[in-house]
Short mmCIF file of C-alpha atoms in Angstrom, two decimals:
data_model
loop_
_atom_site.label_atom_id
_atom_site.label_comp_id
_atom_site.label_asym_id
_atom_site.label_seq_id
_atom_site.Cartn_x
_atom_site.Cartn_y
_atom_site.Cartn_z
CA UNK R 1 6.66 -85.03 -25.06
CA UNK R 2 4.01 -83.99 -27.62
CA UNK R 3 3.48 -85.93 -30.83
CA UNK R 4 4.96 -83.09 -32.94
CA UNK R 5 8.00 -82.79 -30.68
CA UNK R 6 8.54 -86.55 -30.81
CA UNK R 7 8.35 -86.48 -34.62
CA UNK R 8 10.87 -83.65 -34.71
CA UNK R 9 13.28 -85.56 -32.45
CA UNK R 10 12.99 -88.67 -34.61
CA UNK R 11 13.57 -86.60 -37.75
CA UNK R 12 16.73 -85.00 -36.39
CA UNK R 13 18.02 -88.32 -35.06
CA UNK R 14 17.47 -89.88 -38.48
CA UNK R 15 19.32 -87.00 -40.12
CA UNK R 16 22.28 -87.60 -37.80
CA UNK R 17 22.33 -91.29 -38.69
CA UNK R 18 22.31 -90.42 -42.39
CA UNK R 19 25.14 -87.96 -41.76
CA UNK R 20 27.22 -90.59 -40.00
CA UNK R 21 26.56 -93.08 -42.79
CA UNK R 22 27.72 -90.63 -45.41
CA UNK R 23 30.84 -89.97 -43.35
CA UNK R 24 31.64 -93.68 -43.24
CA UNK R 25 31.07 -94.26 -46.95
CA UNK R 26 33.10 -91.25 -48.06
CA UNK R 27 36.22 -92.25 -46.14
CA UNK R 28 39.75 -93.41 -46.68
CA UNK R 29 41.44 -95.89 -44.36
CA UNK R 30 44.12 -94.20 -42.25
CA UNK R 31 43.24 -95.20 -38.68
CA UNK R 32 45.38 -98.29 -38.40
CA UNK R 33 44.13 -100.53 -41.16
CA UNK R 34 40.49 -100.28 -40.29
CA UNK R 35 38.82 -96.92 -39.80
CA UNK R 36 37.40 -94.94 -42.66
CA UNK R 37 36.69 -91.25 -43.36
CA UNK R 38 33.94 -89.09 -41.85
CA UNK R 39 31.45 -87.11 -43.97
CA UNK R 40 27.78 -86.20 -43.70
CA UNK R 41 24.86 -83.91 -44.51
CA UNK R 42 22.99 -81.08 -42.89
CA UNK R 43 19.71 -81.50 -41.10
CA UNK R 44 16.72 -79.49 -42.16
CA UNK R 45 15.20 -78.68 -38.74
CA UNK R 46 16.81 -77.96 -35.40
CA UNK R 47 15.98 -79.49 -32.06
CA UNK R 48 14.04 -77.26 -29.68
CA UNK R 49 16.44 -75.00 -27.77
CA UNK R 50 17.11 -75.62 -24.09
CA UNK R 51 18.63 -73.08 -21.75
CA UNK R 52 21.80 -74.51 -20.22
CA UNK R 53 24.19 -72.32 -18.27
CA UNK R 54 27.71 -73.48 -17.53
CA UNK R 55 26.61 -77.12 -17.53
CA UNK R 56 29.52 -79.55 -17.53
CA UNK R 57 29.88 -83.23 -18.32
CA UNK R 58 30.16 -85.31 -15.16
CA UNK R 59 32.04 -88.51 -14.44
CA UNK R 60 30.14 -91.55 -15.62
CA UNK R 61 28.38 -89.69 -18.43
CA UNK R 62 28.81 -90.55 -22.09
CA UNK R 63 31.00 -88.46 -24.38
CA UNK R 64 30.84 -88.89 -28.16
CA UNK R 65 34.12 -88.27 -30.01
CA UNK R 66 34.07 -87.55 -33.75
CA UNK R 67 37.19 -87.75 -35.90
CA UNK R 68 38.55 -91.28 -35.73
CA UNK R 69 37.23 -92.13 -39.17
CA UNK R 70 39.21 -89.39 -40.86
CA UNK R 71 42.66 -88.97 -42.32
CA UNK R 72 43.18 -86.69 -39.31
CA UNK R 73 42.35 -89.37 -36.73
CA UNK R 74 45.19 -89.06 -34.23
CA UNK R 75 43.91 -86.24 -31.99
CA UNK R 76 40.46 -87.85 -31.77
CA UNK R 77 41.99 -91.14 -30.68
CA UNK R 78 43.93 -89.39 -27.91
CA UNK R 79 40.76 -87.57 -26.78
CA UNK R 80 38.83 -90.87 -26.69
CA UNK R 81 41.44 -92.50 -24.45
CA UNK R 82 41.97 -89.46 -22.23
CA UNK R 83 38.27 -88.81 -21.65
CA UNK R 84 37.81 -92.45 -20.60
CA UNK R 85 40.59 -92.08 -18.03
CA UNK R 86 38.94 -88.93 -16.67
CA UNK R 87 35.88 -90.95 -15.72
CA UNK R 88 33.66 -90.37 -18.74
CA UNK R 89 32.25 -93.16 -20.86
CA UNK R 90 34.06 -92.51 -24.12
CA UNK R 91 32.03 -93.28 -27.26
CA UNK R 92 34.13 -92.57 -30.36
CA UNK R 93 32.25 -92.95 -33.63
CA UNK R 94 33.70 -95.87 -35.59
CA UNK R 95 32.72 -98.10 -38.47
CA UNK R 96 31.91 -101.78 -38.06
CA UNK R 97 35.24 -102.54 -39.78
CA UNK R 98 37.21 -101.34 -36.75
CA UNK R 99 38.81 -103.95 -34.51
CA UNK R 100 38.09 -102.31 -31.15
CA UNK R 101 40.56 -104.45 -29.23
CA UNK R 102 43.34 -103.46 -31.61
CA UNK R 103 42.27 -99.83 -31.68
CA UNK R 104 41.66 -99.21 -27.96
CA UNK R 105 43.31 -102.13 -26.15
CA UNK R 106 42.26 -102.47 -22.52
CA UNK R 107 41.42 -98.77 -22.07
CA UNK R 108 37.72 -99.50 -21.66
CA UNK R 109 36.79 -97.29 -24.61
CA UNK R 110 33.70 -98.61 -26.36
CA UNK R 111 33.10 -97.24 -29.82
CA UNK R 112 29.71 -96.31 -31.15
CA UNK R 113 29.42 -98.43 -34.29
CA UNK R 114 27.31 -96.74 -36.87
CA UNK R 115 24.92 -99.16 -38.53
CA UNK R 116 24.93 -101.49 -35.53
CA UNK R 117 21.96 -102.45 -33.34
CA UNK R 118 22.70 -99.84 -30.67
CA UNK R 119 20.59 -96.66 -30.82
CA UNK R 120 22.32 -93.30 -30.63
CA UNK R 121 23.73 -92.91 -27.10
CA UNK R 122 22.39 -90.13 -24.90
CA UNK R 123 25.68 -88.28 -24.61
CA UNK R 124 26.10 -85.20 -22.46
CA UNK R 125 29.17 -84.02 -24.37
CA UNK R 126 30.36 -84.06 -27.97
CA UNK R 127 33.99 -83.59 -29.04
CA UNK R 128 34.51 -82.68 -32.70
CA UNK R 129 38.21 -83.55 -32.98
CA UNK R 130 38.73 -84.18 -36.68
CA UNK R 131 42.05 -82.66 -37.74
CA UNK R 132 40.65 -82.23 -41.25
CA UNK R 133 37.00 -81.45 -40.52
CA UNK R 134 34.18 -82.11 -42.90
CA UNK R 135 31.93 -79.41 -44.25
CA UNK R 136 30.36 -77.35 -41.46
CA UNK R 137 26.85 -78.66 -42.12
CA UNK R 138 28.00 -82.19 -41.34
CA UNK R 139 29.22 -81.16 -37.90
CA UNK R 140 26.03 -79.19 -37.35
CA UNK R 141 24.10 -82.41 -38.01
CA UNK R 142 26.02 -84.11 -35.20
CA UNK R 143 25.26 -81.30 -32.76
CA UNK R 144 21.55 -81.19 -33.58
CA UNK R 145 21.13 -84.95 -33.67
CA UNK R 146 22.68 -85.57 -30.25
CA UNK R 147 20.78 -82.65 -28.77
CA UNK R 148 17.55 -84.21 -30.02
CA UNK R 149 18.08 -87.71 -28.61
CA UNK R 150 20.02 -87.07 -25.41
CA UNK R 151 21.00 -84.63 -22.72
CA UNK R 152 23.75 -82.79 -24.55
CA UNK R 153 25.38 -80.11 -22.40
CA UNK R 154 28.73 -79.23 -23.96
CA UNK R 155 30.34 -79.32 -27.41
CA UNK R 156 34.12 -79.00 -27.84
CA UNK R 157 35.51 -78.19 -31.29
CA UNK R 158 39.07 -78.58 -32.56
CA UNK R 159 39.87 -75.76 -34.99
CA UNK R 160 42.92 -75.00 -37.13
CA UNK R 161 42.50 -71.30 -38.03
CA UNK R 162 45.12 -71.29 -40.79
CA UNK R 163 43.10 -73.79 -42.83
CA UNK R 164 40.66 -72.42 -45.36
CA UNK R 165 37.07 -72.63 -44.14
CA UNK R 166 37.92 -72.92 -40.44
CA UNK R 167 36.19 -69.64 -39.56
CA UNK R 168 33.01 -70.79 -41.27
CA UNK R 169 33.15 -74.12 -39.45
CA UNK R 170 33.55 -72.41 -36.07
CA UNK R 171 30.69 -70.00 -36.76
CA UNK R 172 28.25 -72.68 -37.89
CA UNK R 173 29.01 -75.05 -35.01
CA UNK R 174 28.64 -72.21 -32.49
CA UNK R 175 25.37 -71.16 -34.10
CA UNK R 176 24.09 -74.75 -33.94
CA UNK R 177 24.97 -74.95 -30.26
CA UNK R 178 23.15 -71.70 -29.56
CA UNK R 179 20.10 -72.94 -31.47
CA UNK R 180 19.74 -76.10 -29.37
CA UNK R 181 20.77 -74.44 -26.09
CA UNK R 182 24.11 -76.20 -25.65
CA UNK R 183 27.31 -74.57 -24.49
CA UNK R 184 30.46 -74.74 -26.60
CA UNK R 185 34.23 -74.40 -26.35
CA UNK R 186 36.74 -74.07 -29.20
CA UNK R 187 40.38 -75.15 -29.05
CA UNK R 188 42.37 -73.40 -31.78
CA UNK R 189 45.68 -74.95 -32.75
CA UNK R 190 48.47 -74.55 -35.27
CA UNK R 191 50.08 -77.32 -37.28
CA UNK R 192 49.43 -80.48 -35.27
CA UNK R 193 52.47 -82.56 -34.47
CA UNK R 194 53.48 -85.56 -32.40
CA UNK R 195 51.37 -87.69 -30.14
CA UNK R 196 53.35 -90.91 -30.45
CA UNK R 197 55.15 -93.12 -27.88
CA UNK R 198 58.01 -90.64 -27.39
CA UNK R 199 55.56 -88.45 -25.45
CA UNK R 200 55.74 -90.95 -22.61
CA UNK R 201 52.04 -90.28 -22.10
CA UNK R 202 49.64 -93.19 -21.45
CA UNK R 203 47.07 -91.86 -23.93
CA UNK R 204 49.36 -91.41 -26.91
CA UNK R 205 48.73 -93.13 -30.21
CA UNK R 206 50.95 -96.02 -31.21
CA UNK R 207 54.12 -96.21 -33.25
CA UNK R 208 51.95 -96.24 -36.38
CA UNK R 209 51.95 -92.44 -36.19
CA UNK R 210 55.71 -92.33 -36.74
CA UNK R 211 55.44 -95.06 -39.36
CA UNK R 212 53.00 -92.94 -41.36
CA UNK R 213 55.28 -89.92 -41.12
CA UNK R 214 58.30 -92.01 -42.20
CA UNK R 215 56.67 -92.19 -45.64
CA UNK R 216 58.08 -88.67 -46.02
CA UNK R 217 61.52 -89.94 -45.06
CA UNK R 218 63.17 -91.35 -41.97
CA UNK R 219 64.38 -87.89 -40.93
CA UNK R 220 60.78 -86.66 -40.72
CA UNK R 221 59.82 -89.48 -38.34
CA UNK R 222 62.86 -88.80 -36.15
CA UNK R 223 62.01 -85.09 -36.03
CA UNK R 224 58.50 -85.98 -34.89
CA UNK R 225 59.88 -88.09 -32.02
CA UNK R 226 62.19 -85.26 -31.01
CA UNK R 227 59.20 -82.90 -30.99
CA UNK R 228 57.39 -85.28 -28.63
CA UNK R 229 60.40 -85.37 -26.33
CA UNK R 230 61.00 -81.63 -26.22
CA UNK R 231 57.73 -79.76 -26.85
CA UNK R 232 55.48 -80.81 -23.97
CA UNK R 233 54.47 -77.39 -22.73
CA UNK R 234 52.23 -74.75 -24.26
CA UNK R 235 51.55 -71.05 -24.27
CA UNK R 236 48.40 -69.19 -25.15
CA UNK R 237 49.18 -67.52 -28.47
CA UNK R 238 47.68 -66.79 -31.86
CA UNK R 239 47.57 -70.06 -33.82
CA UNK R 240 46.18 -68.43 -36.96
CA UNK R 241 49.50 -67.15 -38.31
CA UNK R 242 50.76 -68.48 -41.62
CA UNK R 243 48.80 -70.20 -44.36
CA UNK R 244 48.26 -73.56 -45.99
CA UNK R 245 48.50 -74.71 -49.58
CA UNK R 246 47.20 -78.20 -50.22
CA UNK R 247 48.66 -80.45 -47.51
CA UNK R 248 51.54 -78.07 -46.75
CA UNK R 249 51.63 -75.36 -44.07
CA UNK R 250 53.86 -72.30 -44.21
CA UNK R 251 54.96 -70.12 -41.26
CA UNK R 252 52.33 -71.80 -39.08
CA UNK R 253 53.00 -72.26 -35.33
CA UNK R 254 53.01 -75.84 -34.07
CA UNK R 255 50.79 -77.47 -31.48
CA UNK R 256 51.22 -80.90 -29.91
CA UNK R 257 48.34 -83.30 -30.42
CA UNK R 258 48.65 -84.25 -26.75
CA UNK R 259 48.13 -80.62 -25.71
CA UNK R 260 45.23 -80.17 -28.14
CA UNK R 261 43.50 -83.33 -26.90
CA UNK R 262 44.01 -82.43 -23.24
CA UNK R 263 42.55 -78.96 -23.82
CA UNK R 264 39.48 -80.44 -25.50
CA UNK R 265 38.98 -82.95 -22.68
CA UNK R 266 39.50 -80.32 -19.99
CA UNK R 267 36.83 -78.09 -21.52
CA UNK R 268 34.13 -80.68 -20.85
CA UNK R 269 34.31 -80.27 -17.08
CA UNK R 270 35.28 -76.61 -16.91
CA UNK R 271 32.54 -74.03 -16.26
CA UNK R 272 35.10 -71.39 -17.30
CA UNK R 273 35.41 -72.89 -20.79
CA UNK R 274 31.78 -72.21 -21.72
CA UNK R 275 31.58 -69.91 -24.75
CA UNK R 276 35.37 -69.54 -24.92
CA UNK R 277 38.02 -69.92 -27.61
CA UNK R 278 41.46 -71.02 -26.46
CA UNK R 279 44.39 -70.71 -28.89
CA UNK R 280 47.39 -72.89 -28.03
CA UNK R 281 50.95 -73.14 -29.36
CA UNK R 282 53.49 -75.69 -28.12
CA UNK R 283 56.48 -74.63 -26.06
CA UNK R 284 59.67 -76.30 -24.86
CA UNK R 285 59.19 -78.33 -21.67
CA UNK R 286 60.06 -81.75 -20.31
CA UNK R 287 56.74 -82.00 -18.50
CA UNK R 288 53.13 -82.14 -19.63
CA UNK R 289 50.75 -79.54 -18.16
CA UNK R 290 48.26 -80.73 -15.56
CA UNK R 291 44.54 -80.04 -15.32
CA UNK R 292 45.05 -76.93 -13.21
CA UNK R 293 47.14 -75.33 -15.97
CA UNK R 294 44.38 -75.86 -18.53
CA UNK R 295 41.72 -74.59 -16.12
CA UNK R 296 43.73 -71.41 -15.61
CA UNK R 297 44.06 -71.00 -19.38
CA UNK R 298 40.30 -71.39 -19.85
CA UNK R 299 39.58 -68.81 -17.14
CA UNK R 300 41.82 -66.29 -18.89
CA UNK R 301 40.59 -67.07 -22.42
CA UNK R 302 38.40 -64.66 -24.33
#
Protein backbone atom coordinates (compact mmCIF):
# COMPACT_ATOMS: atom_id res chain seq x y z
CA UNK A 1 0.00 0.00 0.00
CA UNK A 2 1.37 3.46 -0.95
CA UNK A 3 1.94 6.13 1.67
CA UNK A 4 -1.00 8.22 0.36
CA UNK A 5 -3.32 5.21 0.35
CA UNK A 6 -2.28 4.32 3.88
CA UNK A 7 -2.95 7.88 5.03
CA UNK A 8 -6.37 7.77 3.40
CA UNK A 9 -7.22 4.48 5.12
CA UNK A 10 -6.15 5.86 8.50
CA UNK A 11 -8.20 9.01 7.91
CA UNK A 12 -11.36 7.08 7.09
CA UNK A 13 -10.84 4.69 10.01
CA UNK A 14 -10.45 7.66 12.35
CA UNK A 15 -13.63 9.20 10.96
CA UNK A 16 -15.50 5.97 11.70
CA UNK A 17 -14.20 5.94 15.27
CA UNK A 18 -15.35 9.53 15.73
CA UNK A 19 -18.74 8.58 14.29
CA UNK A 20 -19.10 5.69 16.71
CA UNK A 21 -18.09 7.91 19.62
CA UNK A 22 -20.70 10.48 18.72
CA UNK A 23 -23.28 7.71 18.48
CA UNK A 24 -22.44 6.51 21.98
CA UNK A 25 -22.49 9.98 23.54
CA UNK A 26 -25.78 11.00 21.93
CA UNK A 27 -27.71 7.99 23.20
CA UNK A 28 -30.47 7.07 25.58
CA UNK A 29 -30.43 3.83 27.55
CA UNK A 30 -33.04 1.39 26.24
CA UNK A 31 -31.08 -1.82 25.63
CA UNK A 32 -31.63 -3.48 28.97
CA UNK A 33 -30.20 -1.04 31.47
CA UNK A 34 -26.89 -0.59 29.75
CA UNK A 35 -26.70 0.27 26.06
CA UNK A 36 -26.88 3.81 24.80
CA UNK A 37 -27.93 5.50 21.55
CA UNK A 38 -26.07 5.52 18.23
CA UNK A 39 -25.14 8.72 16.37
CA UNK A 40 -22.21 9.88 14.25
CA UNK A 41 -20.76 12.10 11.54
CA UNK A 42 -19.92 11.87 7.88
CA UNK A 43 -16.46 11.21 6.57
CA UNK A 44 -14.87 13.62 4.16
CA UNK A 45 -13.13 11.16 1.80
CA UNK A 46 -14.13 7.73 0.58
CA UNK A 47 -12.05 4.60 0.54
CA UNK A 48 -10.74 3.55 -2.87
CA UNK A 49 -13.38 1.51 -4.71
CA UNK A 50 -12.92 -2.22 -5.17
CA UNK A 51 -14.81 -4.30 -7.69
CA UNK A 52 -16.69 -7.06 -5.88
CA UNK A 53 -19.29 -9.15 -7.68
CA UNK A 54 -21.77 -11.25 -5.74
CA UNK A 55 -19.29 -11.70 -2.90
CA UNK A 56 -20.86 -13.20 0.21
CA UNK A 57 -19.82 -13.42 3.84
CA UNK A 58 -18.52 -16.88 4.71
CA UNK A 59 -18.71 -18.88 7.92
CA UNK A 60 -16.02 -17.85 10.36
CA UNK A 61 -15.84 -14.28 9.08
CA UNK A 62 -16.65 -11.25 11.21
CA UNK A 63 -19.95 -9.40 10.85
CA UNK A 64 -20.45 -5.99 12.44
CA UNK A 65 -24.01 -5.22 13.60
CA UNK A 66 -25.07 -1.62 14.20
CA UNK A 67 -28.21 -0.71 16.13
CA UNK A 68 -27.91 -2.11 19.64
CA UNK A 69 -27.14 1.29 21.10
CA UNK A 70 -30.39 2.81 19.91
CA UNK A 71 -33.93 3.11 21.16
CA UNK A 72 -34.68 0.68 18.32
CA UNK A 73 -32.28 -2.01 19.55
CA UNK A 74 -34.39 -5.18 19.38
CA UNK A 75 -33.93 -6.17 15.72
CA UNK A 76 -30.18 -5.60 15.92
CA UNK A 77 -29.92 -7.85 18.97
CA UNK A 78 -31.77 -10.63 17.14
CA UNK A 79 -29.47 -10.22 14.11
CA UNK A 80 -26.38 -10.40 16.34
CA UNK A 81 -27.53 -13.68 17.90
CA UNK A 82 -28.78 -15.21 14.65
CA UNK A 83 -25.65 -14.38 12.66
CA UNK A 84 -23.51 -16.00 15.36
CA UNK A 85 -25.56 -19.20 15.10
CA UNK A 86 -25.11 -19.19 11.32
CA UNK A 87 -21.37 -19.51 11.77
CA UNK A 88 -20.30 -15.88 11.53
CA UNK A 89 -18.35 -14.10 14.24
CA UNK A 90 -20.92 -11.56 15.35
CA UNK A 91 -19.49 -8.18 16.41
CA UNK A 92 -22.31 -5.88 17.52
CA UNK A 93 -21.20 -2.34 18.32
CA UNK A 94 -21.70 -1.68 22.04
CA UNK A 95 -20.53 0.79 24.64
CA UNK A 96 -18.20 -0.14 27.49
CA UNK A 97 -21.21 0.17 29.83
CA UNK A 98 -22.79 -2.99 28.41
CA UNK A 99 -22.64 -6.16 30.50
CA UNK A 100 -21.96 -8.63 27.69
CA UNK A 101 -22.84 -11.68 29.76
CA UNK A 102 -26.22 -10.20 30.59
CA UNK A 103 -26.79 -8.97 27.06
CA UNK A 104 -25.70 -12.04 25.07
CA UNK A 105 -25.57 -14.90 27.59
CA UNK A 106 -23.71 -17.96 26.32
CA UNK A 107 -24.40 -17.26 22.63
CA UNK A 108 -20.74 -16.59 21.91
CA UNK A 109 -21.47 -13.08 20.64
CA UNK A 110 -18.57 -10.75 21.36
CA UNK A 111 -19.35 -7.08 21.12
CA UNK A 112 -17.03 -4.53 19.62
CA UNK A 113 -16.57 -2.03 22.44
CA UNK A 114 -15.96 1.41 21.11
CA UNK A 115 -13.21 3.17 23.02
CA UNK A 116 -11.60 -0.10 24.07
CA UNK A 117 -8.11 -1.35 23.20
CA UNK A 118 -9.27 -3.46 20.25
CA UNK A 119 -8.75 -1.91 16.80
CA UNK A 120 -11.63 -1.90 14.34
CA UNK A 121 -12.28 -5.51 13.29
CA UNK A 122 -11.77 -6.47 9.65
CA UNK A 123 -15.38 -7.40 9.01
CA UNK A 124 -16.55 -8.82 5.71
CA UNK A 125 -20.17 -7.81 6.33
CA UNK A 126 -21.99 -4.92 7.96
CA UNK A 127 -25.62 -5.02 9.11
CA UNK A 128 -27.25 -1.64 9.70
CA UNK A 129 -30.22 -2.79 11.78
CA UNK A 130 -31.22 0.30 13.75
CA UNK A 131 -35.02 0.51 13.86
CA UNK A 132 -34.71 4.29 14.20
CA UNK A 133 -31.65 5.00 12.05
CA UNK A 134 -29.39 7.97 12.50
CA UNK A 135 -28.81 10.55 9.82
CA UNK A 136 -27.68 8.97 6.55
CA UNK A 137 -24.17 10.44 6.76
CA UNK A 138 -23.56 8.55 10.01
CA UNK A 139 -24.32 5.23 8.34
CA UNK A 140 -22.20 6.21 5.37
CA UNK A 141 -19.30 6.73 7.79
CA UNK A 142 -19.69 3.14 8.99
CA UNK A 143 -19.65 1.78 5.44
CA UNK A 144 -16.60 3.78 4.39
CA UNK A 145 -14.69 3.15 7.59
CA UNK A 146 -15.06 -0.63 7.52
CA UNK A 147 -14.27 -0.71 3.81
CA UNK A 148 -11.03 1.15 4.54
CA UNK A 149 -9.75 -1.11 7.33
CA UNK A 150 -11.04 -4.53 6.34
CA UNK A 151 -12.33 -6.78 3.61
CA UNK A 152 -15.93 -5.59 3.51
CA UNK A 153 -18.01 -7.50 0.97
CA UNK A 154 -21.67 -6.97 1.82
CA UNK A 155 -23.81 -4.36 3.58
CA UNK A 156 -27.38 -5.14 4.70
CA UNK A 157 -29.68 -2.25 5.60
CA UNK A 158 -32.94 -2.34 7.55
CA UNK A 159 -35.35 0.25 6.13
CA UNK A 160 -38.82 1.39 7.19
CA UNK A 161 -40.18 3.18 4.09
CA UNK A 162 -43.09 4.85 5.87
CA UNK A 163 -40.71 6.83 8.09
CA UNK A 164 -39.67 10.26 6.92
CA UNK A 165 -36.15 10.28 5.50
CA UNK A 166 -35.97 6.54 4.81
CA UNK A 167 -35.61 7.03 1.04
CA UNK A 168 -32.69 9.39 1.58
CA UNK A 169 -31.05 6.93 3.95
CA UNK A 170 -31.38 4.08 1.45
CA UNK A 171 -30.00 6.19 -1.39
CA UNK A 172 -26.97 7.43 0.54
CA UNK A 173 -26.04 4.00 1.92
CA UNK A 174 -26.34 2.45 -1.55
CA UNK A 175 -24.23 5.24 -3.03
CA UNK A 176 -21.58 4.71 -0.33
CA UNK A 177 -21.48 1.00 -1.09
CA UNK A 178 -21.07 1.69 -4.80
CA UNK A 179 -18.27 4.16 -4.08
CA UNK A 180 -16.19 1.65 -2.11
CA UNK A 181 -17.08 -1.33 -4.34
CA UNK A 182 -19.21 -3.22 -1.81
CA UNK A 183 -22.46 -4.98 -2.59
CA UNK A 184 -25.64 -4.12 -0.68
CA UNK A 185 -29.06 -5.51 0.18
CA UNK A 186 -32.03 -3.64 1.67
CA UNK A 187 -34.77 -5.22 3.78
CA UNK A 188 -37.84 -2.98 3.80
CA UNK A 189 -40.34 -3.52 6.60
CA UNK A 190 -43.51 -2.04 8.01
CA UNK A 191 -44.22 -1.35 11.65
CA UNK A 192 -41.91 -3.69 13.56
CA UNK A 193 -43.57 -5.89 16.14
CA UNK A 194 -42.77 -8.79 18.42
CA UNK A 195 -39.53 -10.65 18.85
CA UNK A 196 -40.02 -11.74 22.45
CA UNK A 197 -40.14 -15.18 24.13
CA UNK A 198 -43.58 -16.02 22.73
CA UNK A 199 -41.91 -16.50 19.34
CA UNK A 200 -40.41 -19.73 20.65
CA UNK A 201 -37.31 -18.83 18.67
CA UNK A 202 -33.84 -19.28 20.22
CA UNK A 203 -32.66 -15.86 19.03
CA UNK A 204 -35.52 -13.79 20.38
CA UNK A 205 -34.96 -10.94 22.79
CA UNK A 206 -35.95 -11.39 26.41
CA UNK A 207 -39.10 -10.62 28.32
CA UNK A 208 -37.86 -7.04 28.67
CA UNK A 209 -39.39 -6.36 25.26
CA UNK A 210 -42.88 -7.07 26.58
CA UNK A 211 -42.08 -5.18 29.78
CA UNK A 212 -41.23 -2.07 27.77
CA UNK A 213 -44.44 -2.37 25.78
CA UNK A 214 -46.48 -2.83 28.99
CA UNK A 215 -45.70 0.82 29.76
CA UNK A 216 -48.49 1.49 27.24
CA UNK A 217 -50.80 -0.81 29.18
CA UNK A 218 -51.01 -4.50 29.94
CA UNK A 219 -53.28 -5.08 26.94
CA UNK A 220 -50.56 -3.81 24.59
CA UNK A 221 -48.03 -6.31 25.97
CA UNK A 222 -50.53 -9.17 25.64
CA UNK A 223 -51.29 -8.16 22.05
CA UNK A 224 -47.57 -8.26 21.29
CA UNK A 225 -47.29 -11.81 22.65
CA UNK A 226 -50.30 -12.87 20.58
CA UNK A 227 -48.62 -11.37 17.50
CA UNK A 228 -45.52 -13.48 18.21
CA UNK A 229 -47.65 -16.59 18.51
CA UNK A 230 -49.71 -16.06 15.37
CA UNK A 231 -47.72 -13.98 12.85
CA UNK A 232 -44.68 -16.12 12.07
CA UNK A 233 -44.93 -16.15 8.31
CA UNK A 234 -44.38 -13.42 5.75
CA UNK A 235 -45.31 -12.36 2.26
CA UNK A 236 -43.48 -10.10 -0.13
CA UNK A 237 -45.58 -6.94 -0.23
CA UNK A 238 -45.29 -3.17 -0.24
CA UNK A 239 -44.26 -2.07 3.26
CA UNK A 240 -44.39 1.63 2.42
CA UNK A 241 -48.14 2.06 2.84
CA UNK A 242 -49.42 4.39 5.53
CA UNK A 243 -47.57 7.16 7.32
CA UNK A 244 -46.06 8.08 10.65
CA UNK A 245 -46.57 11.04 12.95
CA UNK A 246 -44.11 11.27 15.81
CA UNK A 247 -43.88 7.80 17.37
CA UNK A 248 -47.25 6.69 15.97
CA UNK A 249 -47.87 4.81 12.72
CA UNK A 250 -51.15 4.88 10.80
CA UNK A 251 -52.37 2.31 8.25
CA UNK A 252 -48.89 0.80 8.13
CA UNK A 253 -48.48 -2.96 7.51
CA UNK A 254 -46.73 -4.93 10.25
CA UNK A 255 -43.53 -6.94 10.09
CA UNK A 256 -42.15 -9.29 12.73
CA UNK A 257 -38.73 -8.41 14.07
CA UNK A 258 -37.82 -12.10 13.77
CA UNK A 259 -38.63 -12.06 10.05
CA UNK A 260 -36.78 -8.78 9.51
CA UNK A 261 -33.68 -10.05 11.31
CA UNK A 262 -33.71 -13.38 9.46
CA UNK A 263 -33.98 -11.59 6.11
CA UNK A 264 -31.01 -9.37 6.96
CA UNK A 265 -28.92 -12.35 8.06
CA UNK A 266 -29.89 -14.41 5.01
CA UNK A 267 -28.78 -11.62 2.68
CA UNK A 268 -25.18 -11.93 3.84
CA UNK A 269 -24.69 -15.35 2.29
CA UNK A 270 -27.03 -15.01 -0.69
CA UNK A 271 -25.54 -14.12 -4.08
CA UNK A 272 -29.11 -13.42 -5.21
CA UNK A 273 -29.52 -10.65 -2.62
CA UNK A 274 -26.80 -8.45 -4.12
CA UNK A 275 -28.22 -5.10 -5.20
CA UNK A 276 -31.77 -6.10 -4.21
CA UNK A 277 -34.53 -4.59 -2.10
CA UNK A 278 -36.87 -7.03 -0.37
CA UNK A 279 -40.12 -5.69 1.13
CA UNK A 280 -41.68 -7.96 3.77
CA UNK A 281 -45.01 -7.97 5.61
CA UNK A 282 -45.94 -10.51 8.28
CA UNK A 283 -48.57 -13.15 7.65
CA UNK A 284 -50.44 -15.67 9.78
CA UNK A 285 -48.49 -18.89 10.34
CA UNK A 286 -47.55 -21.20 13.20
CA UNK A 287 -44.12 -21.82 11.71
CA UNK A 288 -41.11 -19.63 11.02
CA UNK A 289 -39.76 -19.61 7.44
CA UNK A 290 -36.51 -21.44 6.80
CA UNK A 291 -33.46 -20.29 4.88
CA UNK A 292 -34.74 -21.68 1.59
CA UNK A 293 -37.84 -19.48 1.80
CA UNK A 294 -35.74 -16.35 2.21
CA UNK A 295 -33.39 -17.40 -0.60
CA UNK A 296 -36.38 -17.81 -2.91
CA UNK A 297 -37.65 -14.37 -1.90
CA UNK A 298 -34.26 -12.79 -2.64
CA UNK A 299 -34.11 -14.47 -6.06
CA UNK A 300 -37.51 -13.02 -6.96
CA UNK A 301 -36.86 -9.56 -5.50
CA UNK A 302 -36.34 -6.55 -7.70
